[in-house]
Amino acid sequence: MSYFPSGQDRDFRICKILADVFCAILLGTFSVVFFGWLGGIVAFVILEAGLLGIDWLIAGTDDAHGVVR
């Protein structure tokens, strides 16, 4: 799935980036609170890697049906 599909305008793209930054800060804070500094950083990296992997694997509207990346 492309992060910025062709149908989005500039304002929507800026809001999308700001929402992602806010969510990353929130997830990082929760990770550090629950697992401490070292464990929180490791948990945050694992969590973000998983979320980015899922975003990359989900098919977008421009992909042909049945495409495996």
PDB file of C-alpha atoms in Angstrom:
ATOM      1  CA  MET A   1       0.000   0.000   0.000  1.00  0.00           C
ATOM      2  CA  SER A   2       1.467   3.311  -0.948  1.00  0.00           C
ATOM      3  CA  TYR A   3       1.788   5.729   1.939  1.00  0.00           C
ATOM      4  CA  PHE A   4       0.588   8.654  -0.169  1.00  0.00           C
ATOM      5  CA  PRO A   5      -1.955   7.560  -2.796  1.00  0.00           C
ATOM      6  CA  SER A   6      -2.394   9.908  -5.750  1.00  0.00           C
ATOM      7  CA  GLY A   7      -5.809  11.105  -4.566  1.00  0.00           C
ATOM      8  CA  GLN A   8      -4.529  12.836  -1.420  1.00  0.00           C
ATOM      9  CA  ASP A   9      -3.863  16.549  -1.206  1.00  0.00           C
ATOM     10  CA  ARG A  10      -1.021  18.277   0.671  1.00  0.00           C
ATOM     11  CA  ASP A  11      -3.027  19.022   3.839  1.00  0.00           C
ATOM     12  CA  PHE A  12      -4.179  15.423   4.203  1.00  0.00           C
ATOM     13  CA  ARG A  13      -0.601  14.185   3.820  1.00  0.00           C
ATOM     14  CA  ILE A  14       0.662  16.573   6.521  1.00  0.00           C
ATOM     15  CA  CYS A  15      -2.092  15.462   8.901  1.00  0.00           C
ATOM     16  CA  LYS A  16      -1.251  11.815   8.188  1.00  0.00           C
ATOM     17  CA  ILE A  17       2.408  12.368   9.088  1.00  0.00           C
ATOM     18  CA  LEU A  18       1.508  14.287  12.262  1.00  0.00           C
ATOM     19  CA  ALA A  19      -0.840  11.483  13.346  1.00  0.00           C
ATOM     20  CA  ASP A  20       1.915   8.903  12.782  1.00  0.00           C
ATOM     21  CA  VAL A  21       4.399  10.961  14.809  1.00  0.00           C
ATOM     22  CA  PHE A  22       1.879  11.338  17.652  1.00  0.00           C
ATOM     23  CA  CYS A  23       1.159   7.586  17.665  1.00  0.00           C
ATOM     24  CA  ALA A  24       4.884   6.779  17.666  1.00  0.00           C
ATOM     25  CA  ILE A  25       5.461   9.086  20.654  1.00  0.00           C
ATOM     26  CA  LEU A  26       2.508   7.533  22.471  1.00  0.00           C
ATOM     27  CA  LEU A  27       3.660   3.964  21.778  1.00  0.00           C
ATOM     28  CA  GLY A  28       7.222   4.853  22.786  1.00  0.00           C
ATOM     29  CA  THR A  29       6.005   6.351  26.059  1.00  0.00           C
ATOM     30  CA  PHE A  30       3.911   3.289  26.881  1.00  0.00           C
ATOM     31  CA  SER A  31       6.816   0.977  26.036  1.00  0.00           C
ATOM     32  CA  VAL A  32       9.208   2.814  28.353  1.00  0.00           C
ATOM     33  CA  VAL A  33       6.633   2.993  31.172  1.00  0.00           C
ATOM     34  CA  PHE A  34       5.806  -0.715  31.028  1.00  0.00           C
ATOM     35  CA  PHE A  35       9.251  -2.185  30.258  1.00  0.00           C
ATOM     36  CA  GLY A  36      11.791   0.365  31.527  1.00  0.00           C
ATOM     37  CA  TRP A  37      14.307   2.250  29.401  1.00  0.00           C
ATOM     38  CA  LEU A  38      16.171  -0.616  27.763  1.00  0.00           C
ATOM     39  CA  GLY A  39      13.197  -2.953  27.431  1.00  0.00           C
ATOM     40  CA  GLY A  40      10.992  -0.091  26.288  1.00  0.00           C
ATOM     41  CA  ILE A  41      13.337   0.874  23.487  1.00  0.00           C
ATOM     42  CA  VAL A  42      13.598  -2.743  22.344  1.00  0.00           C
ATOM     43  CA  ALA A  43       9.812  -3.205  22.562  1.00  0.00           C
ATOM     44  CA  PHE A  44       9.232   0.018  20.618  1.00  0.00           C
ATOM     45  CA  VAL A  45      11.599  -1.034  17.838  1.00  0.00           C
ATOM     46  CA  ILE A  46       9.961  -4.463  17.566  1.00  0.00           C
ATOM     47  CA  LEU A  47       6.476  -2.929  17.577  1.00  0.00           C
ATOM     48  CA  GLU A  48       7.280  -0.324  14.922  1.00  0.00           C
ATOM     49  CA  ALA A  49       8.995  -2.926  12.736  1.00  0.00           C
ATOM     50  CA  GLY A  50       5.872  -5.080  12.926  1.00  0.00           C
ATOM     51  CA  LEU A  51       3.560  -2.182  12.097  1.00  0.00           C
ATOM     52  CA  LEU A  52       5.694  -1.106   9.141  1.00  0.00           C
ATOM     53  CA  GLY A  53       5.825  -4.714   7.922  1.00  0.00           C
ATOM     54  CA  ILE A  54       2.041  -4.999   8.037  1.00  0.00           C
ATOM     55  CA  ASP A  55       1.653  -1.699   6.153  1.00  0.00           C
ATOM     56  CA  TRP A  56       4.040  -2.941   3.496  1.00  0.00           C
ATOM     57  CA  LEU A  57       2.269  -6.287   3.065  1.00  0.00           C
ATOM     58  CA  ILE A  58      -1.293  -4.939   2.775  1.00  0.00           C
ATOM     59  CA  ALA A  59      -2.335  -4.625  -0.850  1.00  0.00           C
ATOM     60  CA  GLY A  60      -3.260  -1.194  -2.125  1.00  0.00           C
ATOM     61  CA  THR A  61      -5.917  -0.164  -4.608  1.00  0.00           C
ATOM     62  CA  ASP A  62      -3.310   0.124  -7.392  1.00  0.00           C
ATOM     63  CA  ASP A  63      -2.047  -3.456  -6.928  1.00  0.00           C
ATOM     64  CA  ALA A  64      -3.385  -6.225  -9.130  1.00  0.00           C
ATOM     65  CA  HIS A  65      -5.406  -8.916  -7.385  1.00  0.00           C
ATOM     66  CA  GLY A  66      -3.305 -11.768  -6.051  1.00  0.00           C
ATOM     67  CA  VAL A  67       0.003  -9.856  -6.109  1.00  0.00           C
ATOM     68  CA  VAL A  68       2.559 -11.168  -3.655  1.00  0.00           C
ATOM     69  CA  ARG A  69       5.376  -8.785  -2.834  1.00  0.00           C
TER      70      ARG A  69
END
